[in-house]
Amino acid sequence: MLNLNDKKAQIDDILDRMAEGLQLGDARYDRMKQHYEAVKNWIEKDEKFFKPFNYEVYPHGSVRILTTVKPIGSDEFDLDIALHLKTNHAAHTPQKIYQELKRRLMEHETYKGMLETKKRCLRLNYSGDFHMDVLPGIQEYEWDEDRLCVPDRELGTWVSSNPRGYAKWFIDRANTVKVSLLEKAIRAENLPADNFRFKKPLQRAVQLIKRYRDIYFQDDDTYKTSSIILTTIAGIYYTGQESIFDTVEGIINQIQSNVSRLPHRIKILNPVNAQEDFTDKWDSEPAYYEAFKAFAVHLYNEWQELKRENGVLNEGRILKGLFGEDNFINAQRAQTELLESYRNRRDLGVNRETGNFVKASTAASTAIKTNTFYGEKKVFRK
């Protein structure tokens, strides 16, 4: 799915394949879906409180906006679920909604041993696999189907939230570009559309930046930057680039500019609720902001190195460091299989100056011979 004369398309193809490799495997995704459906059914069968209400249970977060990333090592993936009641929130206290959900989950023989209370949600720990955060809430306004009042257990008050509205905002931002660079490459090379998952550059960029974050903070995650901050920054700073490479570059350039230019910390507000500052912890615990700045500067510097014409070996070294060696190798292997199909058609060459793959007819290129067994011409005898 790449134009052999376009280096940016070649790198985008590698980045896309790496992002695809970061997604949750089908087996884990199916397990999560089954557990989500089971929890949903258990809540729906409650006779004591929930059954009379009109409500929805739906996923939000990275699963909804298609930016999931497999955890590294023993880390667990988090599945965010909203329990959205459509009733008058003034008729219920925050403590009541929270305690009723806790009561219902505690009535389940399995769930009661997995339950962990959090500030605004209740967590079910599926040990060694993932955890499910169930956020209870009541629709804040009748005329807005997305905004919720959620209980803050520590404050004992309702807090405005909008997880579904946030997902809509992000998807709208991702859809700023109608046809990505890789989609155009498919059409140019006349390849079948099912060779490509058609995720937008912004979604791929978020996956890659989150993976770099995981690697960067792997040894010490005390002040690790949260996914909601990185996702929101990416959505705010995205300006509709068609390529994954340009999207990542545009985001990190904006971060670098603001971090170095502003005399105060950058502030990342919830785009669908300006009263909520996702980065308010950076005031009370400045070490989080300092860690974010160091993380952003390192990514910026590595990306500048990647932009230089240093050949495929150096580019591979940088990409391995940013997004993981195994992930890069698997993506490179997949791209090589595609390039092998070009080689077999004798369309493939190598640029003598950069080492990048190009069409064999391109100036300053050397054609690559068709592969044969041990480099010898195959002779078939009767």
Short mmCIF file of C-alpha atoms in Angstrom, two decimals:
data_model
loop_
_atom_site.label_atom_id
_atom_site.label_comp_id
_atom_site.label_asym_id
_atom_site.label_seq_id
_atom_site.Cartn_x
_atom_site.Cartn_y
_atom_site.Cartn_z
CA MET A 1 0.00 0.00 0.00
CA LEU A 2 2.85 2.39 -0.69
CA ASN A 3 4.06 4.55 -3.53
CA LEU A 4 7.62 3.37 -4.02
CA ASN A 5 8.83 6.80 -5.14
CA ASP A 6 7.50 8.52 -2.01
CA LYS A 7 9.68 8.14 1.09
CA LYS A 8 6.96 9.65 3.27
CA ALA A 9 4.52 6.97 2.14
CA GLN A 10 7.09 4.28 2.93
CA ILE A 11 7.58 5.62 6.47
CA ASP A 12 3.83 6.08 6.90
CA ASP A 13 3.37 2.46 5.92
CA ILE A 14 5.83 1.37 8.65
CA LEU A 15 4.19 3.68 11.21
CA ASP A 16 0.74 2.37 10.29
CA ARG A 17 1.88 -1.23 10.62
CA MET A 18 3.47 -0.51 14.00
CA ALA A 19 0.29 1.15 15.26
CA GLU A 20 -1.73 -1.81 13.99
CA GLY A 21 0.59 -4.12 15.91
CA LEU A 22 -0.04 -2.17 19.12
CA GLN A 23 -3.78 -2.89 19.09
CA LEU A 24 -5.36 -5.41 21.40
CA GLY A 25 -5.36 -8.91 20.00
CA ASP A 26 -8.68 -10.42 18.90
CA ALA A 27 -8.67 -12.91 21.80
CA ARG A 28 -8.26 -10.21 24.45
CA TYR A 29 -10.78 -7.95 22.76
CA ASP A 30 -13.33 -10.78 22.67
CA ARG A 31 -12.73 -11.54 26.37
CA MET A 32 -13.27 -7.90 27.28
CA LYS A 33 -16.45 -7.75 25.25
CA GLN A 34 -17.81 -10.89 26.93
CA HIS A 35 -17.04 -9.54 30.41
CA TYR A 36 -18.54 -6.16 29.53
CA GLU A 37 -21.75 -7.82 28.34
CA ALA A 38 -21.88 -9.94 31.52
CA VAL A 39 -21.53 -6.89 33.79
CA LYS A 40 -24.14 -5.02 31.74
CA ASN A 41 -26.59 -7.93 32.03
CA TRP A 42 -25.99 -8.22 35.78
CA ILE A 43 -26.82 -4.54 36.33
CA GLU A 44 -29.91 -4.77 34.11
CA LYS A 45 -31.32 -7.61 36.19
CA ASP A 46 -31.20 -5.59 39.42
CA GLU A 47 -34.67 -5.44 41.00
CA LYS A 48 -33.80 -3.21 43.96
CA PHE A 49 -32.76 0.00 42.19
CA PHE A 50 -31.65 0.03 38.55
CA LYS A 51 -34.31 -1.96 36.71
CA PRO A 52 -37.09 0.71 36.75
CA PHE A 53 -34.85 3.36 35.20
CA ASN A 54 -34.24 4.09 31.56
CA TYR A 55 -30.49 3.91 31.12
CA GLU A 56 -27.60 2.93 28.86
CA VAL A 57 -24.36 1.09 29.51
CA TYR A 58 -21.65 1.86 26.96
CA PRO A 59 -17.85 1.86 26.59
CA HIS A 60 -15.91 5.09 26.34
CA GLY A 61 -12.23 6.03 26.29
CA SER A 62 -9.70 4.45 23.92
CA VAL A 63 -11.95 1.51 23.01
CA ARG A 64 -14.60 3.88 21.70
CA ILE A 65 -12.24 6.18 19.79
CA LEU A 66 -10.12 3.29 18.43
CA THR A 67 -6.78 4.26 20.00
CA THR A 68 -6.15 1.17 22.14
CA VAL A 69 -2.55 0.15 22.86
CA LYS A 70 -1.41 -3.17 24.28
CA PRO A 71 0.20 -2.77 27.70
CA ILE A 72 3.90 -3.50 28.13
CA GLY A 73 4.86 -6.48 30.27
CA SER A 74 2.56 -7.12 33.23
CA ASP A 75 0.61 -3.87 32.88
CA GLU A 76 -3.13 -4.27 32.50
CA PHE A 77 -5.36 -2.65 29.90
CA ASP A 78 -8.21 -0.50 31.20
CA LEU A 79 -11.73 -0.72 29.78
CA ASP A 80 -13.88 2.31 30.61
CA ILE A 81 -17.64 1.81 30.93
CA ALA A 82 -20.36 4.39 31.61
CA LEU A 83 -23.61 3.57 33.39
CA HIS A 84 -25.80 6.40 32.09
CA LEU A 85 -29.12 6.83 33.92
CA LYS A 86 -31.77 8.99 32.27
CA THR A 87 -33.53 10.50 35.26
CA ASN A 88 -33.48 13.69 37.34
CA HIS A 89 -30.13 13.91 39.08
CA ALA A 90 -31.58 16.30 41.67
CA ALA A 91 -33.69 13.42 43.00
CA HIS A 92 -30.62 11.38 43.95
CA THR A 93 -27.52 12.08 45.97
CA PRO A 94 -24.10 11.23 44.48
CA GLN A 95 -23.52 8.82 47.36
CA LYS A 96 -26.77 6.97 46.57
CA ILE A 97 -25.87 6.25 42.94
CA TYR A 98 -22.34 5.18 43.83
CA GLN A 99 -23.44 2.93 46.69
CA GLU A 100 -26.22 1.30 44.65
CA LEU A 101 -23.77 0.31 41.94
CA LYS A 102 -21.34 -0.97 44.57
CA ARG A 103 -24.15 -2.92 46.26
CA ARG A 104 -25.18 -4.55 42.98
CA LEU A 105 -21.64 -5.60 42.07
CA MET A 106 -21.05 -6.95 45.60
CA GLU A 107 -24.10 -9.21 45.17
CA HIS A 108 -22.24 -11.14 42.46
CA GLU A 109 -20.15 -14.01 43.82
CA THR A 110 -17.28 -13.31 41.39
CA TYR A 111 -17.39 -9.53 41.20
CA LYS A 112 -17.27 -8.98 44.95
CA GLY A 113 -13.79 -10.46 45.09
CA MET A 114 -12.60 -8.29 42.19
CA LEU A 115 -14.09 -4.98 43.30
CA GLU A 116 -12.01 -1.89 44.04
CA THR A 117 -13.52 1.49 44.90
CA LYS A 118 -12.09 4.52 43.10
CA LYS A 119 -12.76 8.24 43.33
CA ARG A 120 -15.56 8.35 40.73
CA CYS A 121 -15.92 4.79 39.49
CA LEU A 122 -15.87 1.19 40.65
CA ARG A 123 -13.15 -1.06 39.26
CA LEU A 124 -13.34 -4.77 38.51
CA ASN A 125 -9.86 -6.31 38.37
CA TYR A 126 -9.48 -9.18 35.93
CA SER A 127 -6.05 -10.04 37.28
CA GLY A 128 -3.21 -10.19 34.77
CA ASP A 129 -5.44 -9.20 31.87
CA PHE A 130 -7.37 -5.92 32.23
CA HIS A 131 -9.52 -3.91 34.62
CA MET A 132 -12.97 -2.52 33.97
CA ASP A 133 -13.82 0.92 35.36
CA VAL A 134 -17.58 1.39 35.65
CA LEU A 135 -18.54 5.07 35.92
CA PRO A 136 -22.08 5.68 37.25
CA GLY A 137 -23.80 8.88 36.21
CA ILE A 138 -27.13 10.61 35.68
CA GLN A 139 -27.91 12.64 32.56
CA GLU A 140 -27.29 16.27 33.46
CA TYR A 141 -29.74 17.91 31.03
CA GLU A 142 -32.73 16.44 29.24
CA TRP A 143 -31.77 18.27 26.04
CA ASP A 144 -28.19 16.93 26.00
CA GLU A 145 -28.03 13.15 25.69
CA ASP A 146 -24.31 13.01 26.42
CA ARG A 147 -23.57 15.14 29.47
CA LEU A 148 -23.52 13.34 32.80
CA CYS A 149 -23.41 14.20 36.47
CA VAL A 150 -21.03 11.69 38.07
CA PRO A 151 -20.40 11.22 41.80
CA ASP A 152 -17.14 12.38 43.33
CA ARG A 153 -16.84 10.09 46.33
CA GLU A 154 -14.23 12.19 48.11
CA LEU A 155 -16.06 15.49 47.66
CA GLY A 156 -19.52 14.00 48.10
CA THR A 157 -20.84 16.10 45.20
CA TRP A 158 -21.92 15.75 41.59
CA VAL A 159 -19.27 16.53 38.98
CA SER A 160 -20.08 17.31 35.35
CA SER A 161 -18.67 14.86 32.81
CA ASN A 162 -19.17 14.00 29.16
CA PRO A 163 -17.32 10.81 28.11
CA ARG A 164 -19.50 10.15 25.05
CA GLY A 165 -19.33 13.79 23.94
CA TYR A 166 -15.53 13.63 24.25
CA ALA A 167 -15.46 10.59 21.97
CA LYS A 168 -17.57 12.40 19.39
CA TRP A 169 -15.23 15.40 19.54
CA PHE A 170 -12.15 13.24 18.97
CA ILE A 171 -13.68 11.29 16.09
CA ASP A 172 -14.72 14.57 14.46
CA ARG A 173 -11.13 15.81 14.79
CA ALA A 174 -9.79 12.58 13.27
CA ASN A 175 -12.22 12.87 10.37
CA THR A 176 -10.88 16.32 9.48
CA VAL A 177 -8.93 14.52 6.79
CA LYS A 178 -11.19 12.68 4.35
CA VAL A 179 -8.57 10.58 2.54
CA SER A 180 -5.24 9.77 4.18
CA LEU A 181 -1.89 9.42 2.43
CA LEU A 182 -2.06 5.65 2.69
CA GLU A 183 -5.59 5.51 1.33
CA LYS A 184 -4.37 7.50 -1.69
CA ALA A 185 -1.45 5.11 -2.05
CA ILE A 186 -3.83 2.14 -2.19
CA ARG A 187 -5.68 3.75 -5.06
CA ALA A 188 -2.46 4.75 -6.84
CA GLU A 189 -1.08 1.20 -6.63
CA ASN A 190 -4.51 -0.32 -7.44
CA LEU A 191 -4.40 -2.53 -4.35
CA PRO A 192 -7.50 -4.09 -2.73
CA ALA A 193 -8.98 -1.90 -0.02
CA ASP A 194 -9.07 -4.72 2.54
CA ASN A 195 -5.26 -4.51 2.76
CA PHE A 196 -5.70 -1.45 4.97
CA ARG A 197 -7.76 -0.82 8.12
CA PHE A 198 -8.57 2.80 7.18
CA LYS A 199 -7.78 4.33 10.55
CA LYS A 200 -7.17 8.04 10.42
CA PRO A 201 -3.71 9.60 10.91
CA LEU A 202 -4.77 11.17 14.22
CA GLN A 203 -5.83 7.80 15.66
CA ARG A 204 -2.56 6.22 14.55
CA ALA A 205 -0.55 9.15 15.95
CA VAL A 206 -2.20 8.79 19.36
CA GLN A 207 -1.44 5.07 19.43
CA LEU A 208 2.22 5.70 18.61
CA ILE A 209 2.66 8.58 21.07
CA LYS A 210 1.08 6.50 23.84
CA ARG A 211 3.45 3.62 23.08
CA TYR A 212 6.44 5.98 23.19
CA ARG A 213 5.10 7.25 26.56
CA ASP A 214 4.94 3.67 27.87
CA ILE A 215 8.53 2.97 26.82
CA TYR A 216 9.83 6.31 28.12
CA PHE A 217 8.31 5.82 31.58
CA GLN A 218 8.85 2.06 31.74
CA ASP A 219 11.57 2.16 34.41
CA ASP A 220 9.80 4.72 36.60
CA ASP A 221 6.13 5.52 36.01
CA THR A 222 5.65 7.66 39.12
CA TYR A 223 4.97 10.78 37.05
CA LYS A 224 3.81 9.11 33.85
CA THR A 225 1.66 11.34 31.63
CA SER A 226 -1.92 10.07 31.40
CA SER A 227 -3.52 8.86 28.18
CA ILE A 228 -6.37 11.39 28.40
CA ILE A 229 -3.85 14.26 28.42
CA LEU A 230 -1.92 12.90 25.43
CA THR A 231 -5.08 12.12 23.47
CA THR A 232 -6.54 15.57 24.12
CA ILE A 233 -3.31 17.35 23.24
CA ALA A 234 -3.15 15.40 19.98
CA GLY A 235 -6.75 16.23 19.12
CA ILE A 236 -6.34 19.93 19.91
CA TYR A 237 -3.05 20.32 18.02
CA TYR A 238 -4.08 18.27 14.98
CA THR A 239 -4.49 20.42 11.86
CA GLY A 240 -5.74 17.87 9.33
CA GLN A 241 -2.49 16.37 8.02
CA GLU A 242 -2.94 13.47 5.62
CA SER A 243 0.07 11.44 6.76
CA ILE A 244 0.78 9.78 10.09
CA PHE A 245 4.35 11.11 10.06
CA ASP A 246 3.20 14.71 9.54
CA THR A 247 0.50 14.31 12.16
CA VAL A 248 2.98 13.17 14.84
CA GLU A 249 5.40 15.92 13.81
CA GLY A 250 2.72 18.62 13.93
CA ILE A 251 1.65 17.56 17.43
CA ILE A 252 5.14 17.38 18.91
CA ASN A 253 6.15 20.67 17.27
CA GLN A 254 3.18 22.39 18.88
CA ILE A 255 3.98 20.87 22.26
CA GLN A 256 7.63 21.90 21.98
CA SER A 257 6.69 25.43 20.96
CA ASN A 258 4.24 25.94 23.80
CA VAL A 259 6.39 24.32 26.47
CA SER A 260 9.42 26.46 25.57
CA ARG A 261 7.51 29.69 24.85
CA LEU A 262 4.98 29.99 27.66
CA PRO A 263 6.17 31.34 31.04
CA HIS A 264 3.69 29.04 32.78
CA ARG A 265 2.64 25.43 32.34
CA ILE A 266 0.41 24.54 29.41
CA LYS A 267 -3.20 23.88 30.39
CA ILE A 268 -5.20 21.11 28.72
CA LEU A 269 -8.94 21.57 29.19
CA ASN A 270 -11.63 19.05 28.39
CA PRO A 271 -12.78 20.15 24.90
CA VAL A 272 -16.42 19.34 25.74
CA ASN A 273 -16.33 20.77 29.28
CA ALA A 274 -14.12 23.83 29.66
CA GLN A 275 -14.59 23.72 33.44
CA GLU A 276 -12.50 20.54 33.63
CA ASP A 277 -8.72 20.89 33.52
CA PHE A 278 -7.12 17.53 32.76
CA THR A 279 -3.77 18.94 33.90
CA ASP A 280 -4.80 20.45 37.24
CA LYS A 281 -2.52 17.96 39.01
CA TRP A 282 0.42 19.74 37.38
CA ASP A 283 -0.22 22.64 39.80
CA SER A 284 -0.39 20.61 43.01
CA GLU A 285 2.39 18.22 41.93
CA PRO A 286 4.76 20.08 39.55
CA ALA A 287 6.88 16.95 39.10
CA TYR A 288 4.20 15.66 36.70
CA TYR A 289 4.70 18.67 34.44
CA GLU A 290 8.48 18.43 34.59
CA ALA A 291 8.27 14.75 33.60
CA PHE A 292 5.91 15.62 30.74
CA LYS A 293 8.29 18.31 29.45
CA ALA A 294 11.28 15.95 29.52
CA PHE A 295 9.23 13.30 27.71
CA ALA A 296 8.08 15.81 25.06
CA VAL A 297 11.58 17.19 24.47
CA HIS A 298 13.03 13.72 23.98
CA LEU A 299 10.35 12.80 21.45
CA TYR A 300 10.88 16.10 19.62
CA ASN A 301 14.66 15.57 19.36
CA GLU A 302 14.33 11.99 18.17
CA TRP A 303 11.78 13.04 15.56
CA GLN A 304 14.14 15.70 14.21
CA GLU A 305 16.79 13.01 13.81
CA LEU A 306 14.31 10.78 12.01
CA LYS A 307 13.63 13.57 9.50
CA ARG A 308 17.25 13.72 8.41
CA GLU A 309 18.36 11.70 5.38
CA ASN A 310 20.40 9.17 7.35
CA GLY A 311 19.37 6.01 5.53
CA VAL A 312 17.19 3.10 6.53
CA LEU A 313 19.50 1.65 9.19
CA ASN A 314 19.54 4.81 11.31
CA GLU A 315 15.82 5.33 10.79
CA GLY A 316 15.21 1.79 11.99
CA ARG A 317 17.31 2.41 15.12
CA ILE A 318 15.28 5.52 15.98
CA LEU A 319 11.93 3.86 15.36
CA LYS A 320 12.91 0.88 17.52
CA GLY A 321 13.85 3.22 20.35
CA LEU A 322 10.64 5.20 20.10
CA PHE A 323 8.06 2.47 19.60
CA GLY A 324 9.71 -0.84 20.52
CA GLU A 325 12.12 -3.19 18.76
CA ASP A 326 9.72 -6.12 18.31
CA ASN A 327 7.00 -3.80 17.05
CA PHE A 328 9.33 -2.29 14.44
CA ILE A 329 10.66 -5.69 13.32
CA ASN A 330 7.15 -7.08 12.85
CA ALA A 331 6.09 -4.00 10.88
CA GLN A 332 9.23 -4.16 8.75
CA ARG A 333 8.64 -7.84 8.05
CA ALA A 334 5.09 -7.12 6.88
CA GLN A 335 6.29 -4.32 4.63
CA THR A 336 9.04 -6.57 3.25
CA GLU A 337 6.45 -9.13 2.21
CA LEU A 338 4.69 -6.43 0.23
CA LEU A 339 7.94 -5.24 -1.31
CA GLU A 340 8.74 -8.83 -2.25
CA SER A 341 5.65 -8.83 -4.44
CA TYR A 342 7.06 -5.78 -6.26
CA ARG A 343 10.45 -7.46 -6.52
CA ASN A 344 8.88 -10.50 -8.13
CA ARG A 345 7.30 -8.21 -10.71
CA ARG A 346 10.74 -6.60 -11.21
CA ASP A 347 9.40 -3.18 -10.24
CA LEU A 348 11.71 -2.68 -7.25
CA GLY A 349 14.99 -0.80 -6.97
CA VAL A 350 17.16 0.82 -4.28
CA ASN A 351 18.21 4.47 -4.24
CA ARG A 352 22.02 4.38 -4.31
CA GLU A 353 22.31 7.46 -2.08
CA THR A 354 19.76 6.81 0.71
CA GLY A 355 19.14 3.07 0.58
CA ASN A 356 15.38 3.62 0.34
CA PHE A 357 13.23 1.44 -1.89
CA VAL A 358 12.06 3.06 -5.14
CA LYS A 359 10.67 1.96 -8.48
CA ALA A 360 13.36 0.31 -10.59
CA SER A 361 12.91 2.92 -13.31
CA THR A 362 13.79 5.82 -10.97
CA ALA A 363 17.00 7.77 -11.63
CA ALA A 364 19.94 6.96 -9.29
CA SER A 365 18.44 3.54 -8.51
CA THR A 366 19.73 0.03 -8.85
CA ALA A 367 17.26 -2.67 -9.79
CA ILE A 368 16.87 -5.58 -7.38
CA LYS A 369 16.93 -8.95 -9.00
CA THR A 370 14.13 -11.41 -8.53
CA ASN A 371 14.74 -13.78 -5.62
CA THR A 372 15.70 -17.33 -6.52
CA PHE A 373 16.79 -20.30 -4.47
CA TYR A 374 20.29 -19.49 -3.13
CA GLY A 375 20.50 -16.73 -5.74
CA GLU A 376 20.62 -19.20 -8.60
CA LYS A 377 18.34 -19.24 -11.59
CA LYS A 378 15.73 -21.92 -11.16
CA VAL A 379 15.83 -24.65 -13.79
CA PHE A 380 12.92 -27.05 -13.92
CA ARG A 381 13.65 -30.38 -15.52
CA LYS A 382 11.22 -33.01 -16.67
#
